[in-house]
Amino acid sequence: TPAPLPTTQSEFFNLKELEKIAPKRKGIVSQSVKEVVTSLVDDGMVNFDKCGNQGIYWCLPSEALQKKKNLLAKLEAAAAEQDASFEKLTAQETDLKVGREETDARTADIAAIGKLEAELAELRSALKRFESCGPAAKAALAGFAGTTRDAANRWTDNVYAMRSYLRDNFGITEEQFDGFGIPAELDYVEF
């Protein structure tokens, strides 16, 4: 995009004036002046404000210089902050290196830590193998045992009900029940 139109003078323009001036001063085709000015406003290179029912455009030379000075000051502050952060991190690194020099005792300690970590991993895997015998597994097994006890007692109830029904309605004796393979000592399960 070309440089803003109103930079050399401290003047204000409306769009019609810019459509007349731009082709002469900057060589912009008059049909595209509005697009160029809109893009300059979007980029912050030209200011725009409504005054009544007119749109006023301006760009003062001192304002552009001030924007650049502000940007420079902001970038310098960010650079100084980064430098301070770098210095702080460098000092922390130096402090952390103290006491970590490579010595035989430190090397032996690191090896001992490695062995202990391997032993810990082995113990954790053994613990996983024994989880099936833990309290949670025992509680699950007790719940399953209770369910199976209730089911066995339900079937025992059904057998007694069937015996009673057959004895009362069909006159079947206890000796005849032996032919069904139901043991005489059949009783409820308790545990």
PDB file of C-alpha atoms in Angstrom:
ATOM      1  CA  THR A   1       0.000   0.000   0.000  1.00  0.00           C
ATOM      2  CA  PRO A   2       1.243   3.472  -0.667  1.00  0.00           C
ATOM      3  CA  ALA A   3       2.229   5.817   2.126  1.00  0.00           C
ATOM      4  CA  PRO A   4      -0.653   7.631   3.778  1.00  0.00           C
ATOM      5  CA  LEU A   5      -1.835  10.606   1.861  1.00  0.00           C
ATOM      6  CA  PRO A   6      -1.999  13.231   4.596  1.00  0.00           C
ATOM      7  CA  THR A   7       1.485  12.820   6.124  1.00  0.00           C
ATOM      8  CA  THR A   8       3.363  15.897   5.059  1.00  0.00           C
ATOM      9  CA  GLN A   9       0.794  18.390   6.248  1.00  0.00           C
ATOM     10  CA  SER A  10      -1.324  18.753   9.350  1.00  0.00           C
ATOM     11  CA  GLU A  11      -4.607  18.733   7.497  1.00  0.00           C
ATOM     12  CA  PHE A  12      -7.896  16.878   7.700  1.00  0.00           C
ATOM     13  CA  PHE A  13      -9.644  15.388   4.684  1.00  0.00           C
ATOM     14  CA  ASN A  14     -12.991  13.879   3.896  1.00  0.00           C
ATOM     15  CA  LEU A  15     -13.352  11.001   1.416  1.00  0.00           C
ATOM     16  CA  LYS A  16     -14.362  13.232  -1.518  1.00  0.00           C
ATOM     17  CA  GLU A  17     -11.263  15.395  -1.066  1.00  0.00           C
ATOM     18  CA  LEU A  18      -9.052  12.295  -0.917  1.00  0.00           C
ATOM     19  CA  GLU A  19     -10.638  10.946  -4.115  1.00  0.00           C
ATOM     20  CA  LYS A  20      -9.599  14.197  -5.836  1.00  0.00           C
ATOM     21  CA  ILE A  21      -6.117  14.525  -4.277  1.00  0.00           C
ATOM     22  CA  ALA A  22      -4.930  10.890  -4.312  1.00  0.00           C
ATOM     23  CA  PRO A  23      -4.688  10.412  -8.091  1.00  0.00           C
ATOM     24  CA  LYS A  24      -2.607  13.604  -8.397  1.00  0.00           C
ATOM     25  CA  ARG A  25      -0.276  13.189  -5.399  1.00  0.00           C
ATOM     26  CA  LYS A  26       0.136   9.425  -5.157  1.00  0.00           C
ATOM     27  CA  GLY A  27      -0.952   8.084  -8.537  1.00  0.00           C
ATOM     28  CA  ILE A  28      -3.808   6.000  -7.116  1.00  0.00           C
ATOM     29  CA  VAL A  29      -6.706   5.216  -9.424  1.00  0.00           C
ATOM     30  CA  SER A  30      -9.676   7.242  -8.219  1.00  0.00           C
ATOM     31  CA  GLN A  31     -11.983   4.177  -8.103  1.00  0.00           C
ATOM     32  CA  SER A  32      -9.724   2.414  -5.576  1.00  0.00           C
ATOM     33  CA  VAL A  33      -9.063   5.382  -3.252  1.00  0.00           C
ATOM     34  CA  LYS A  34     -11.786   4.296  -0.820  1.00  0.00           C
ATOM     35  CA  GLU A  35     -10.321   0.756  -0.568  1.00  0.00           C
ATOM     36  CA  VAL A  36      -6.786   2.099  -0.070  1.00  0.00           C
ATOM     37  CA  VAL A  37      -7.889   4.570   2.620  1.00  0.00           C
ATOM     38  CA  THR A  38      -9.932   1.867   4.397  1.00  0.00           C
ATOM     39  CA  SER A  39      -6.932  -0.476   4.460  1.00  0.00           C
ATOM     40  CA  LEU A  40      -4.720   2.360   5.785  1.00  0.00           C
ATOM     41  CA  VAL A  41      -7.267   3.016   8.549  1.00  0.00           C
ATOM     42  CA  ASP A  42      -7.347  -0.733   9.365  1.00  0.00           C
ATOM     43  CA  ASP A  43      -3.534  -0.798   9.549  1.00  0.00           C
ATOM     44  CA  GLY A  44      -3.541   2.205  11.906  1.00  0.00           C
ATOM     45  CA  MET A  45      -1.580   4.404   9.502  1.00  0.00           C
ATOM     46  CA  VAL A  46      -4.473   6.862   8.993  1.00  0.00           C
ATOM     47  CA  ASN A  47      -6.992   7.975  11.606  1.00  0.00           C
ATOM     48  CA  PHE A  48     -10.730   8.203  10.965  1.00  0.00           C
ATOM     49  CA  ASP A  49     -13.524   9.810  12.915  1.00  0.00           C
ATOM     50  CA  LYS A  50     -17.104  10.842  12.289  1.00  0.00           C
ATOM     51  CA  CYS A  51     -17.828  14.518  12.626  1.00  0.00           C
ATOM     52  CA  GLY A  52     -21.527  15.104  12.126  1.00  0.00           C
ATOM     53  CA  ASN A  53     -22.475  13.216   9.007  1.00  0.00           C
ATOM     54  CA  GLN A  54     -18.984  13.359   7.456  1.00  0.00           C
ATOM     55  CA  GLY A  55     -16.067  11.029   7.848  1.00  0.00           C
ATOM     56  CA  ILE A  56     -12.766  12.814   8.534  1.00  0.00           C
ATOM     57  CA  TYR A  57      -9.366  11.251   7.760  1.00  0.00           C
ATOM     58  CA  TRP A  58      -6.009  12.473   9.034  1.00  0.00           C
ATOM     59  CA  CYS A  59      -2.481  11.355   9.736  1.00  0.00           C
ATOM     60  CA  LEU A  60      -0.191  13.833  11.440  1.00  0.00           C
ATOM     61  CA  PRO A  61       3.572  13.440  10.921  1.00  0.00           C
ATOM     62  CA  SER A  62       4.271  13.825  14.653  1.00  0.00           C
ATOM     63  CA  GLU A  63       1.677  11.123  15.436  1.00  0.00           C
ATOM     64  CA  ALA A  64       3.424   8.542  13.228  1.00  0.00           C
ATOM     65  CA  LEU A  65       6.739   9.403  14.885  1.00  0.00           C
ATOM     66  CA  GLN A  66       5.167   9.100  18.336  1.00  0.00           C
ATOM     67  CA  LYS A  67       3.680   5.670  17.464  1.00  0.00           C
ATOM     68  CA  LYS A  68       7.112   4.469  16.403  1.00  0.00           C
ATOM     69  CA  LYS A  69       8.694   5.847  19.598  1.00  0.00           C
ATOM     70  CA  ASN A  70       6.048   4.094  21.718  1.00  0.00           C
ATOM     71  CA  LEU A  71       6.614   0.813  19.882  1.00  0.00           C
ATOM     72  CA  LEU A  72      10.376   1.167  20.326  1.00  0.00           C
ATOM     73  CA  ALA A  73       9.956   1.849  24.062  1.00  0.00           C
ATOM     74  CA  LYS A  74       7.667  -1.183  24.424  1.00  0.00           C
ATOM     75  CA  LEU A  75      10.125  -3.440  22.586  1.00  0.00           C
ATOM     76  CA  GLU A  76      13.062  -2.145  24.635  1.00  0.00           C
ATOM     77  CA  ALA A  77      11.133  -2.826  27.871  1.00  0.00           C
ATOM     78  CA  ALA A  78      10.335  -6.355  26.689  1.00  0.00           C
ATOM     79  CA  ALA A  79      13.990  -6.913  25.771  1.00  0.00           C
ATOM     80  CA  ALA A  80      15.131  -5.648  29.196  1.00  0.00           C
ATOM     81  CA  GLU A  81      12.618  -7.967  30.870  1.00  0.00           C
ATOM     82  CA  GLN A  82      13.898 -10.918  28.845  1.00  0.00           C
ATOM     83  CA  ASP A  83      17.495 -10.030  29.730  1.00  0.00           C
ATOM     84  CA  ALA A  84      16.605  -9.891  33.435  1.00  0.00           C
ATOM     85  CA  SER A  85      14.821 -13.251  33.173  1.00  0.00           C
ATOM     86  CA  PHE A  86      17.839 -14.741  31.410  1.00  0.00           C
ATOM     87  CA  GLU A  87      20.193 -13.447  34.124  1.00  0.00           C
ATOM     88  CA  LYS A  88      17.916 -14.859  36.839  1.00  0.00           C
ATOM     89  CA  LEU A  89      17.782 -18.275  35.170  1.00  0.00           C
ATOM     90  CA  THR A  90      21.547 -18.292  34.689  1.00  0.00           C
ATOM     91  CA  ALA A  91      22.015 -17.530  38.401  1.00  0.00           C
ATOM     92  CA  GLN A  92      19.583 -20.338  39.316  1.00  0.00           C
ATOM     93  CA  GLU A  93      21.501 -22.747  37.101  1.00  0.00           C
ATOM     94  CA  THR A  94      24.753 -21.803  38.814  1.00  0.00           C
ATOM     95  CA  ASP A  95      23.158 -22.249  42.249  1.00  0.00           C
ATOM     96  CA  LEU A  96      21.768 -25.642  41.292  1.00  0.00           C
ATOM     97  CA  LYS A  97      25.150 -26.864  40.087  1.00  0.00           C
ATOM     98  CA  VAL A  98      26.624 -26.299  43.555  1.00  0.00           C
ATOM     99  CA  GLY A  99      26.759 -29.644  45.357  1.00  0.00           C
ATOM    100  CA  ARG A 100      26.238 -31.618  42.168  1.00  0.00           C
ATOM    101  CA  GLU A 101      29.833 -31.921  41.131  1.00  0.00           C
ATOM    102  CA  GLU A 102      30.819 -35.341  39.812  1.00  0.00           C
ATOM    103  CA  THR A 103      32.439 -37.197  42.718  1.00  0.00           C
ATOM    104  CA  ASP A 104      32.794 -40.878  43.576  1.00  0.00           C
ATOM    105  CA  ALA A 105      30.313 -40.533  46.457  1.00  0.00           C
ATOM    106  CA  ARG A 106      27.720 -38.851  44.224  1.00  0.00           C
ATOM    107  CA  THR A 107      28.169 -41.511  41.529  1.00  0.00           C
ATOM    108  CA  ALA A 108      27.716 -44.240  44.166  1.00  0.00           C
ATOM    109  CA  ASP A 109      24.598 -42.499  45.510  1.00  0.00           C
ATOM    110  CA  ILE A 110      23.116 -42.255  42.028  1.00  0.00           C
ATOM    111  CA  ALA A 111      23.789 -45.959  41.457  1.00  0.00           C
ATOM    112  CA  ALA A 112      22.169 -46.783  44.826  1.00  0.00           C
ATOM    113  CA  ILE A 113      19.111 -44.715  43.892  1.00  0.00           C
ATOM    114  CA  GLY A 114      18.869 -46.636  40.611  1.00  0.00           C
ATOM    115  CA  LYS A 115      18.965 -49.962  42.468  1.00  0.00           C
ATOM    116  CA  LEU A 116      16.326 -48.791  44.959  1.00  0.00           C
ATOM    117  CA  GLU A 117      14.060 -47.603  42.147  1.00  0.00           C
ATOM    118  CA  ALA A 118      14.393 -51.002  40.435  1.00  0.00           C
ATOM    119  CA  GLU A 119      13.573 -52.739  43.736  1.00  0.00           C
ATOM    120  CA  LEU A 120      10.569 -50.454  44.212  1.00  0.00           C
ATOM    121  CA  ALA A 121       9.292 -51.323  40.731  1.00  0.00           C
ATOM    122  CA  GLU A 122       9.714 -55.030  41.501  1.00  0.00           C
ATOM    123  CA  LEU A 123       7.805 -54.645  44.790  1.00  0.00           C
ATOM    124  CA  ARG A 124       5.007 -52.773  43.048  1.00  0.00           C
ATOM    125  CA  SER A 125       4.653 -55.560  40.476  1.00  0.00           C
ATOM    126  CA  ALA A 126       4.553 -58.133  43.309  1.00  0.00           C
ATOM    127  CA  LEU A 127       1.887 -56.047  45.023  1.00  0.00           C
ATOM    128  CA  LYS A 128      -0.161 -56.104  41.806  1.00  0.00           C
ATOM    129  CA  ARG A 129       0.062 -59.911  41.750  1.00  0.00           C
ATOM    130  CA  PHE A 130      -1.276 -60.091  45.323  1.00  0.00           C
ATOM    131  CA  GLU A 131      -4.124 -57.640  44.782  1.00  0.00           C
ATOM    132  CA  SER A 132      -6.393 -60.607  44.038  1.00  0.00           C
ATOM    133  CA  CYS A 133      -6.004 -61.583  47.708  1.00  0.00           C
ATOM    134  CA  GLY A 134      -6.598 -58.111  49.095  1.00  0.00           C
ATOM    135  CA  PRO A 135      -9.573 -56.684  50.991  1.00  0.00           C
ATOM    136  CA  ALA A 136     -11.364 -55.554  47.828  1.00  0.00           C
ATOM    137  CA  ALA A 137     -11.108 -59.022  46.283  1.00  0.00           C
ATOM    138  CA  LYS A 138     -12.246 -60.590  49.557  1.00  0.00           C
ATOM    139  CA  ALA A 139     -15.279 -58.280  49.695  1.00  0.00           C
ATOM    140  CA  ALA A 140     -16.160 -59.097  46.071  1.00  0.00           C
ATOM    141  CA  LEU A 141     -15.836 -62.822  46.791  1.00  0.00           C
ATOM    142  CA  ALA A 142     -18.037 -62.484  49.882  1.00  0.00           C
ATOM    143  CA  GLY A 143     -20.670 -60.694  47.796  1.00  0.00           C
ATOM    144  CA  PHE A 144     -20.526 -63.447  45.166  1.00  0.00           C
ATOM    145  CA  ALA A 145     -20.777 -66.131  47.865  1.00  0.00           C
ATOM    146  CA  GLY A 146     -23.840 -64.431  49.317  1.00  0.00           C
ATOM    147  CA  THR A 147     -25.472 -64.322  45.899  1.00  0.00           C
ATOM    148  CA  THR A 148     -24.796 -68.002  45.247  1.00  0.00           C
ATOM    149  CA  ARG A 149     -26.072 -68.943  48.757  1.00  0.00           C
ATOM    150  CA  ASP A 150     -29.308 -67.056  48.083  1.00  0.00           C
ATOM    151  CA  ALA A 151     -29.689 -68.826  44.730  1.00  0.00           C
ATOM    152  CA  ALA A 152     -29.104 -72.270  46.289  1.00  0.00           C
ATOM    153  CA  ASN A 153     -31.642 -71.533  49.017  1.00  0.00           C
ATOM    154  CA  ARG A 154     -34.147 -70.351  46.400  1.00  0.00           C
ATOM    155  CA  TRP A 155     -33.792 -73.719  44.568  1.00  0.00           C
ATOM    156  CA  THR A 156     -34.161 -75.554  47.879  1.00  0.00           C
ATOM    157  CA  ASP A 157     -37.396 -73.630  48.465  1.00  0.00           C
ATOM    158  CA  ASN A 158     -38.559 -74.652  44.984  1.00  0.00           C
ATOM    159  CA  VAL A 159     -37.807 -78.329  45.686  1.00  0.00           C
ATOM    160  CA  TYR A 160     -39.732 -78.222  48.979  1.00  0.00           C
ATOM    161  CA  ALA A 161     -42.650 -76.437  47.290  1.00  0.00           C
ATOM    162  CA  MET A 162     -42.679 -79.047  44.490  1.00  0.00           C
ATOM    163  CA  ARG A 163     -42.618 -81.928  47.024  1.00  0.00           C
ATOM    164  CA  SER A 164     -45.478 -80.363  48.933  1.00  0.00           C
ATOM    165  CA  TYR A 165     -47.498 -79.768  45.773  1.00  0.00           C
ATOM    166  CA  LEU A 166     -46.953 -83.304  44.451  1.00  0.00           C
ATOM    167  CA  ARG A 167     -47.694 -84.870  47.860  1.00  0.00           C
ATOM    168  CA  ASP A 168     -50.899 -82.818  48.370  1.00  0.00           C
ATOM    169  CA  ASN A 169     -52.281 -82.997  44.823  1.00  0.00           C
ATOM    170  CA  PHE A 170     -51.022 -86.324  43.475  1.00  0.00           C
ATOM    171  CA  GLY A 171     -50.440 -88.379  46.590  1.00  0.00           C
ATOM    172  CA  ILE A 172     -46.744 -89.073  45.965  1.00  0.00           C
ATOM    173  CA  THR A 173     -44.984 -90.493  49.039  1.00  0.00           C
ATOM    174  CA  GLU A 174     -41.533 -89.591  50.363  1.00  0.00           C
ATOM    175  CA  GLU A 175     -40.105 -92.914  49.101  1.00  0.00           C
ATOM    176  CA  GLN A 176     -41.196 -92.100  45.581  1.00  0.00           C
ATOM    177  CA  PHE A 177     -39.188 -88.870  45.714  1.00  0.00           C
ATOM    178  CA  ASP A 178     -35.990 -90.917  46.004  1.00  0.00           C
ATOM    179  CA  GLY A 179     -36.390 -91.803  42.320  1.00  0.00           C
ATOM    180  CA  PHE A 180     -35.823 -88.135  41.402  1.00  0.00           C
ATOM    181  CA  GLY A 181     -32.273 -88.195  42.762  1.00  0.00           C
ATOM    182  CA  ILE A 182     -32.941 -85.536  45.391  1.00  0.00           C
ATOM    183  CA  PRO A 183     -31.047 -86.444  48.579  1.00  0.00           C
ATOM    184  CA  ALA A 184     -33.116 -86.794  51.735  1.00  0.00           C
ATOM    185  CA  GLU A 185     -30.658 -84.630  53.711  1.00  0.00           C
ATOM    186  CA  LEU A 186     -31.309 -81.616  51.402  1.00  0.00           C
ATOM    187  CA  ASP A 187     -31.344 -78.487  53.559  1.00  0.00           C
ATOM    188  CA  TYR A 188     -30.766 -74.733  53.355  1.00  0.00           C
ATOM    189  CA  VAL A 189     -27.196 -73.467  52.932  1.00  0.00           C
ATOM    190  CA  GLU A 190     -25.887 -71.403  55.830  1.00  0.00           C
ATOM    191  CA  PHE A 191     -22.487 -69.663  56.179  1.00  0.00           C
TER     192      PHE A 191
END
